[in-house]
mmCIF file of C-alpha atoms in Angstrom:
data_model
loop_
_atom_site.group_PDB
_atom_site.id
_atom_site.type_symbol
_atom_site.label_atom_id
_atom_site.label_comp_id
_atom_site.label_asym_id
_atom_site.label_seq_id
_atom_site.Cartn_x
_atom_site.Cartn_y
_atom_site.Cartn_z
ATOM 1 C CA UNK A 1 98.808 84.069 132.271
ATOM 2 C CA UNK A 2 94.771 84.488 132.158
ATOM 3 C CA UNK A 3 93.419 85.792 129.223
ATOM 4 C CA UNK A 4 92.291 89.708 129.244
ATOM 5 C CA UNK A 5 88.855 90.559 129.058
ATOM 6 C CA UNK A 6 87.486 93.377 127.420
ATOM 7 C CA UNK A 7 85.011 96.054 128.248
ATOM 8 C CA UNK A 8 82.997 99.027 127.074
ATOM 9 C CA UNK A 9 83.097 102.236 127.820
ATOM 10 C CA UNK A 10 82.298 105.768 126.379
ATOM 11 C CA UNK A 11 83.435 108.831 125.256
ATOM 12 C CA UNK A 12 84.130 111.491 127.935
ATOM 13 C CA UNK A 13 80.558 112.962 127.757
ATOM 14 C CA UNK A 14 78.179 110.933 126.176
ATOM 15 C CA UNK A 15 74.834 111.158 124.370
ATOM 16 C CA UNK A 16 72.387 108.960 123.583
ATOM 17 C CA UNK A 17 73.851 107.897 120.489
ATOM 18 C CA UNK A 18 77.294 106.775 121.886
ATOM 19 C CA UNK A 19 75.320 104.967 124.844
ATOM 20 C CA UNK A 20 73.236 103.065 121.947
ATOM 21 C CA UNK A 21 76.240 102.135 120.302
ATOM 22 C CA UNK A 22 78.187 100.661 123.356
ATOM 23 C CA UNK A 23 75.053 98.486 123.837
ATOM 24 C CA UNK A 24 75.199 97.253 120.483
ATOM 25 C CA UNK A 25 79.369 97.222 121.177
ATOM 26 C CA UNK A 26 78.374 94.884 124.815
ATOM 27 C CA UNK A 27 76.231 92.832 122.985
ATOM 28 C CA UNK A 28 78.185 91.916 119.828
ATOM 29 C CA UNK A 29 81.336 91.364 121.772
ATOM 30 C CA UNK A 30 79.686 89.568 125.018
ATOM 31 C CA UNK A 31 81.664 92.347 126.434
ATOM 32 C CA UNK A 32 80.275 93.969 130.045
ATOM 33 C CA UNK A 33 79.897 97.558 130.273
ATOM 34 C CA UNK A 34 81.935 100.190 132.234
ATOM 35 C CA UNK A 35 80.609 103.504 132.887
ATOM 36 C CA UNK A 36 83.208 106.571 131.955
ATOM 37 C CA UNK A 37 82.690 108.287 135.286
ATOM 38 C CA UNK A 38 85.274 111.395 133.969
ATOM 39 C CA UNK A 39 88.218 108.401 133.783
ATOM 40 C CA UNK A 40 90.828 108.758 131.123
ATOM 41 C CA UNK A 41 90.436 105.249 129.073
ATOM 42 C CA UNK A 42 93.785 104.535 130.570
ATOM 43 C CA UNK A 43 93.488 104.299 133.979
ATOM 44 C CA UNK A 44 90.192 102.452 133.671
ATOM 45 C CA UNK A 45 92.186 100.149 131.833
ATOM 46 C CA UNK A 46 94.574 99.904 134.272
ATOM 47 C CA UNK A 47 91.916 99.506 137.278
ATOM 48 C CA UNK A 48 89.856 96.818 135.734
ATOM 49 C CA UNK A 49 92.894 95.081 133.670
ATOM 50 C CA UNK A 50 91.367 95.132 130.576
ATOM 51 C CA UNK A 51 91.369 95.922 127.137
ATOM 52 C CA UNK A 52 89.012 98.294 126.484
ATOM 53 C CA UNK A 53 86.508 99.376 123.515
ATOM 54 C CA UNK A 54 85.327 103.222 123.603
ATOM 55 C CA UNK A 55 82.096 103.839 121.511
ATOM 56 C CA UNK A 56 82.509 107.498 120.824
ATOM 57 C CA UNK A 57 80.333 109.439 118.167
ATOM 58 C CA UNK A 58 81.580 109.347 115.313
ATOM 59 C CA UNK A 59 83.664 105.381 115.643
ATOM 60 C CA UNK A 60 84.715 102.724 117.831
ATOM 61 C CA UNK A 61 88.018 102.753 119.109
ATOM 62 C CA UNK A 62 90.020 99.757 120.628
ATOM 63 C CA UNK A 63 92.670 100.352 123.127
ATOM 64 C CA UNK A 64 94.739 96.876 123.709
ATOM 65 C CA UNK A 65 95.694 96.469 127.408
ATOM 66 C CA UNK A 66 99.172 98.813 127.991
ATOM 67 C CA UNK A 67 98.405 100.633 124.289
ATOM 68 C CA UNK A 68 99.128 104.242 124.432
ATOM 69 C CA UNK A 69 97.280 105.323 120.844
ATOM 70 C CA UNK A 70 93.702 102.999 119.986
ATOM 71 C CA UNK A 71 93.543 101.087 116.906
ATOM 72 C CA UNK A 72 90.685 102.870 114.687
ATOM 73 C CA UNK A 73 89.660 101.673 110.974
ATOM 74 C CA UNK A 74 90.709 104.112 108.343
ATOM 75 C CA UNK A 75 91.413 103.196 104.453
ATOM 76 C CA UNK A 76 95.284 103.704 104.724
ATOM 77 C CA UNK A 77 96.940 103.192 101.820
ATOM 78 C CA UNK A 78 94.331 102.049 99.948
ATOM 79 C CA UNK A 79 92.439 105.238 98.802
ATOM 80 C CA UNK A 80 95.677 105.942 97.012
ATOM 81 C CA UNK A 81 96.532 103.030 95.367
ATOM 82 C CA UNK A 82 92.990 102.227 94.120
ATOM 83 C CA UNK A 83 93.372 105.765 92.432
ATOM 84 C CA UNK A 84 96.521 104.052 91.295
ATOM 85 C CA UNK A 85 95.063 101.179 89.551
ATOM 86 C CA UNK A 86 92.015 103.070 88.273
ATOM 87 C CA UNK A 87 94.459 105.371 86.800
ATOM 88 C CA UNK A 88 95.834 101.813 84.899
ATOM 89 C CA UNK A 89 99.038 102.357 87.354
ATOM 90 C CA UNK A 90 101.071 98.854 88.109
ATOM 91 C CA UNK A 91 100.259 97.848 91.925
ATOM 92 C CA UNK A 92 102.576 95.004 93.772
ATOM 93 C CA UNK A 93 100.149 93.344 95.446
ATOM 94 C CA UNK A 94 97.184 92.880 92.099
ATOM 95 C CA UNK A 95 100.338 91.958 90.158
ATOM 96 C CA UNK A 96 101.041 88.819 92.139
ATOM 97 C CA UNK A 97 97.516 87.797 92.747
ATOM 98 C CA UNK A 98 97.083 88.065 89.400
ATOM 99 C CA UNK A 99 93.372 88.810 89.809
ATOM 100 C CA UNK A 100 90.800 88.358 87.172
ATOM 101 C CA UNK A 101 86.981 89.778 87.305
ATOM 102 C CA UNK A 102 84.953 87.280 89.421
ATOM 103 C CA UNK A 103 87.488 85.732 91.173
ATOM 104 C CA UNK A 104 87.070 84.450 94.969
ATOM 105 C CA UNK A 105 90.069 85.384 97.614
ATOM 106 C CA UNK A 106 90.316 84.693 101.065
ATOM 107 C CA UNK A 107 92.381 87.147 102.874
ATOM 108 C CA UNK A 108 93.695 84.808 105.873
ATOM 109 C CA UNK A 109 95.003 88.390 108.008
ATOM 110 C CA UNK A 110 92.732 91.072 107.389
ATOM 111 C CA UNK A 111 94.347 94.185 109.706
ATOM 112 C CA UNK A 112 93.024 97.424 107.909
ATOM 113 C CA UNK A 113 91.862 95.200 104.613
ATOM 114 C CA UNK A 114 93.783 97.988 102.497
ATOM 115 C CA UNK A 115 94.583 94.415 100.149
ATOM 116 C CA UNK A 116 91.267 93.333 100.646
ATOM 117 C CA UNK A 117 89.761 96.111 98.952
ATOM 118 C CA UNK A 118 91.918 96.574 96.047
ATOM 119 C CA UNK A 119 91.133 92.329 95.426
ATOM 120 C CA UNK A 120 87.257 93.715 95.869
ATOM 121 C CA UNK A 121 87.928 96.072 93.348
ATOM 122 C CA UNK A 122 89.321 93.758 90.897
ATOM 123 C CA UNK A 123 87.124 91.184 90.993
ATOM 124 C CA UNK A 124 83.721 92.976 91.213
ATOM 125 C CA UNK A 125 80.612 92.556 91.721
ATOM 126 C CA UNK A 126 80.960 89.037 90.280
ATOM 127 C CA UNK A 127 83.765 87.955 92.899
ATOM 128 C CA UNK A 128 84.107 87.223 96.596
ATOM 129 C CA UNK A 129 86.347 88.461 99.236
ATOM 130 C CA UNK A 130 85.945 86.857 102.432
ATOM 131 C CA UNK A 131 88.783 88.457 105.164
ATOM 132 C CA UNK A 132 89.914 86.617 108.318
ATOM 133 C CA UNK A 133 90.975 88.588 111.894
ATOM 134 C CA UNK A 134 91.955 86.436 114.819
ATOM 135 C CA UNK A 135 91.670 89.205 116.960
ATOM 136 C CA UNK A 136 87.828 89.531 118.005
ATOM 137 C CA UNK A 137 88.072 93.134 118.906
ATOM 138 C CA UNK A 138 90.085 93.983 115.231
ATOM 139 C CA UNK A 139 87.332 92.334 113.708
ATOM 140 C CA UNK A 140 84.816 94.171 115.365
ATOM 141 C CA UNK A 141 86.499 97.710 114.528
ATOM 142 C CA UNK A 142 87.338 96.941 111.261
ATOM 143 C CA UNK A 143 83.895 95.305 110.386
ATOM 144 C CA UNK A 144 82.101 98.302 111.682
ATOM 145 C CA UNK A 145 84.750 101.024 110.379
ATOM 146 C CA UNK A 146 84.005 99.696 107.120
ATOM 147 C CA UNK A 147 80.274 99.514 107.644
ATOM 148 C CA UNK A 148 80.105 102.735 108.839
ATOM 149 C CA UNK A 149 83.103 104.614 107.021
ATOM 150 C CA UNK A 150 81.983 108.539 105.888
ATOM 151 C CA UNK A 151 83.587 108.730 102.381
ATOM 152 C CA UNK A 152 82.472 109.984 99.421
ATOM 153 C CA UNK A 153 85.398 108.471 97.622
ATOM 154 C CA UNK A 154 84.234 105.204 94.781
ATOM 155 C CA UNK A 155 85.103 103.127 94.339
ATOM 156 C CA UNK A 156 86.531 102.722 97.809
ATOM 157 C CA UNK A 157 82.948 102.355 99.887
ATOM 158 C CA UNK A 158 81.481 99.983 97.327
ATOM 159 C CA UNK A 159 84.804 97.596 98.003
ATOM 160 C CA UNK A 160 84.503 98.100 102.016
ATOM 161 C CA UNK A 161 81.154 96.879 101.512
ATOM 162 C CA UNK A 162 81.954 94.068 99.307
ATOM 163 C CA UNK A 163 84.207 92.479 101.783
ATOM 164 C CA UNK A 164 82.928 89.500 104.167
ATOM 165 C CA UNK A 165 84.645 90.024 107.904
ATOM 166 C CA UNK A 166 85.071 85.951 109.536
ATOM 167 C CA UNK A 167 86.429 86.580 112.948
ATOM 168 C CA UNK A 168 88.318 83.288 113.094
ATOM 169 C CA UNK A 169 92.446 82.411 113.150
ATOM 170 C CA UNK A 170 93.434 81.469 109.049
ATOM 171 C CA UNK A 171 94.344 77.773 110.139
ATOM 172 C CA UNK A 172 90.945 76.654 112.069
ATOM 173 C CA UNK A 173 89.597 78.522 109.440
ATOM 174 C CA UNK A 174 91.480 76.641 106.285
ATOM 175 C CA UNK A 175 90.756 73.622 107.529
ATOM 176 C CA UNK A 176 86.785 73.997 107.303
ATOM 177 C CA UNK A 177 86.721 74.231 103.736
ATOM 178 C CA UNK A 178 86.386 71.831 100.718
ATOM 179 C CA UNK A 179 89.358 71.833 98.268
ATOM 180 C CA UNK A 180 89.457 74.428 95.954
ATOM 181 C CA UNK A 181 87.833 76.226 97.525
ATOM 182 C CA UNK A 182 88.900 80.464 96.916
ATOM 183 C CA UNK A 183 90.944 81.205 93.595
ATOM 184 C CA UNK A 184 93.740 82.925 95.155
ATOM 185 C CA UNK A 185 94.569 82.611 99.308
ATOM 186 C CA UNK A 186 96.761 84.942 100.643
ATOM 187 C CA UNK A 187 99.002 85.814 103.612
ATOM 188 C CA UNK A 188 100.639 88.253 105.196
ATOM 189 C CA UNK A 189 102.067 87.758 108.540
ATOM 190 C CA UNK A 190 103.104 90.989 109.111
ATOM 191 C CA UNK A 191 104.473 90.852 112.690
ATOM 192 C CA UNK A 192 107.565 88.281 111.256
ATOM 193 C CA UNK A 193 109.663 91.901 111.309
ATOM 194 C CA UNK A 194 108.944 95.678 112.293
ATOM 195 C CA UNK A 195 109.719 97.912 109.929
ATOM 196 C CA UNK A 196 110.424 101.217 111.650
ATOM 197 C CA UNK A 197 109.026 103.753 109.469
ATOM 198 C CA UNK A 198 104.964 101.965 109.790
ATOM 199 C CA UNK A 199 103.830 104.097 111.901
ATOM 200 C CA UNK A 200 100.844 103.846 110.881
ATOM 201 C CA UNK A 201 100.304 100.126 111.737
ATOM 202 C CA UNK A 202 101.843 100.740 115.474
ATOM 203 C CA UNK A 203 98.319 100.468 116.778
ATOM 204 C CA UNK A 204 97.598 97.478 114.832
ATOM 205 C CA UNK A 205 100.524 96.170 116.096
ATOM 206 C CA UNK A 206 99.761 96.041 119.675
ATOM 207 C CA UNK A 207 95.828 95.192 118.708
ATOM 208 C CA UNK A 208 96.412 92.216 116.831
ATOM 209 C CA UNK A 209 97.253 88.228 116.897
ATOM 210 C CA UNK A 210 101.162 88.431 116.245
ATOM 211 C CA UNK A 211 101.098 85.141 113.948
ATOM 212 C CA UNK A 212 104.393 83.354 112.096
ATOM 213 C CA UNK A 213 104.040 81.204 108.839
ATOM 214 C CA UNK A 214 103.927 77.408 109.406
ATOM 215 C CA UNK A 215 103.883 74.196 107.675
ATOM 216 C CA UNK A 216 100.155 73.565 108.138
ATOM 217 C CA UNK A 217 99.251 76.885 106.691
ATOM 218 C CA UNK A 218 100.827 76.958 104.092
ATOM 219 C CA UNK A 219 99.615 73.221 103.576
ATOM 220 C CA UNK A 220 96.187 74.125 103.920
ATOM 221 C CA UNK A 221 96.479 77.252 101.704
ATOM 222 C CA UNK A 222 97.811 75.487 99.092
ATOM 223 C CA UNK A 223 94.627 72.556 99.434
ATOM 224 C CA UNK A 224 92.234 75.397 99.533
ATOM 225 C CA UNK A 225 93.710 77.844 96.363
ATOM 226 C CA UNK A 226 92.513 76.457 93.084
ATOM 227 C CA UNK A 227 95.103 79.339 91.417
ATOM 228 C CA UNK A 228 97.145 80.264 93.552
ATOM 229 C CA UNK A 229 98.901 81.141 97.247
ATOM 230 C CA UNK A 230 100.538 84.862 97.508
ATOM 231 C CA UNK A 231 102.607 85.585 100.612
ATOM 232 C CA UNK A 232 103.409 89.401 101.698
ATOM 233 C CA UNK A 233 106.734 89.304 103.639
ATOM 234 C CA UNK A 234 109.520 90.861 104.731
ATOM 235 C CA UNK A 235 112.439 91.189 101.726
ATOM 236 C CA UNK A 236 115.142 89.350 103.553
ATOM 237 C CA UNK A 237 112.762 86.814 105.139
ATOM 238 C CA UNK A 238 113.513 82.787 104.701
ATOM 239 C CA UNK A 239 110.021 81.843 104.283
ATOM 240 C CA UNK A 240 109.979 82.355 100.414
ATOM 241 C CA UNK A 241 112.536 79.627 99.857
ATOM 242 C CA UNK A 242 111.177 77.341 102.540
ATOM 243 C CA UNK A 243 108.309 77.239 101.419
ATOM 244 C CA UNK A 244 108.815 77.258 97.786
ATOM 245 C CA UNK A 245 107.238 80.921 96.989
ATOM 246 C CA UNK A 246 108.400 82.475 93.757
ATOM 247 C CA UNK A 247 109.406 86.065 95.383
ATOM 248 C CA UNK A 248 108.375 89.055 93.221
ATOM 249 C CA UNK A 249 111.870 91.475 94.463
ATOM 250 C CA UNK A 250 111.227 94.887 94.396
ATOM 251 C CA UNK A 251 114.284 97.056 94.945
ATOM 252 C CA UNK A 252 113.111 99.876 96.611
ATOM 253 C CA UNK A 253 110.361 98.170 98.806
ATOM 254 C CA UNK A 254 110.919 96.328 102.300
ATOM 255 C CA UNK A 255 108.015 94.143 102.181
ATOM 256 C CA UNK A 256 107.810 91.697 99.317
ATOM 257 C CA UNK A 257 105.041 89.535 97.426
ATOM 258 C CA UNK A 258 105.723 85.562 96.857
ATOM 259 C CA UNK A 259 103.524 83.450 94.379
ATOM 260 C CA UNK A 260 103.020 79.507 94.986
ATOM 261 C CA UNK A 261 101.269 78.539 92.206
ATOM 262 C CA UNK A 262 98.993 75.496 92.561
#
């Protein structure tokens, strides 16, 4: 099956500024233009069989090829839960990481960077967060979204702005780096089950790489960690025990966090 191409349209009556930005959209992308001409985004979808990126006023939007809703950045949970952990509140994900202030972590699946920002958070100023997407149109969305975000809300712009997008797939990725290199890698393959009541990552979903854990990347996650690997998974998944990951069980919670330390 040939690979999809994507294109770049408009909103349904555009000005100059939405214009401007599909250039910049075309040219970031190497993505060709396609006027809107008063089509819905579906059907030109469907007529040029493509995935397509709209450039509308106020944010891009990216609807996959057969998506019915586009994938958009927003903060999702994590304007709440860094109100959680500035209010001292215990959060899952910082408790496995085990963060410390100028640490370095390399987020190997991005998706909305809601973990991404609270590690940002944590390790300040000081620290590094560097956040992998395989998908090239997630990683343009998300990397302008967070760009480009209108909030008013801090900490949660400075940590958007603190995080380094790499559009690249977390293997071809690992393997380019030195030993050692990041503090803490982590993982979260979240297409290994679908948990009915995420709604809210539907869109995502049907956007992004669907990716399972292997040997090699957990191999190479473990070479590159100089603390430690964290996995996000499923509750009942095997890779935990497979793969030797100390899982942090959570009664209440679907998803899980597992801790290789290195």
């Amino acid at each position: 099956m040939r690979e999809l191409k994507t294109i770049v349209t408009t909103a349904g009556r555009p000005d100059d500024v939405s214009m401007a930005l599909a250039a910049f959209a075309c040219q970031e992308l190497g993505a060709a233009f396609e006027p809107r001409n008063k089509r819905s985004v579906r059907k030109i979808s469907q007529e040029l069989q493509a995935h397509v990126i709209v450039a509308g006023k106020n944010r891009f939007e990216y609807y996959a090829y057969g998506a019915q809703e586009p994938f958009f950045f927003h903060p999702n949970s994590a304007a709440f839960r860094l109100k959680r952990v500035a209010r001292g509140e215990a959060e899952p994900f910082l408790e496995a990481a085990q963060l410390q202030l100028g640490d370095s972590v390399l987020d190997c699946t991005l998706g909305l960077a809601a973990d991404a920002m609270l590690a940002a958070y944590t390790v300040g100023e000081a620290g590094r967060v560097v956040g992998l997407e395989a998908n090239p149109n997630v990683a343009f969305i998300v990397r302008q979204g967070m760009q480009a975000y209108d909030t008013s809300e801090l900490p949660l712009t400075a940590c958007m702005r603190h995080i380094e997008i790499i559009q690249s797939e977390a293997v071809r990725y690992l393997k380019t780096l030195p030993d050692n290199a990041f503090d803490v890698v982590y993982m979260d393959p979240m297409f290994e089950k679908v948990i009915e009541e995420a709604n809210n990552f539907q869109a995502l979903r049907l956007a992004g790489e669907h990716v399972t854990l292997t040997d090699e990347w957990v191999y190479e996650a473990k070479r590159v960690a100089k603390k430690r690997v964290v996995l996000k998974a499923h509750f009942r998944s095997e890779w935990f025990a497979t793969y030797g990951f100390q899982q942090h069980e959570r009664i209440t919670a679907k998803f899980h966090y597992g801790v290789l330390e290195v």
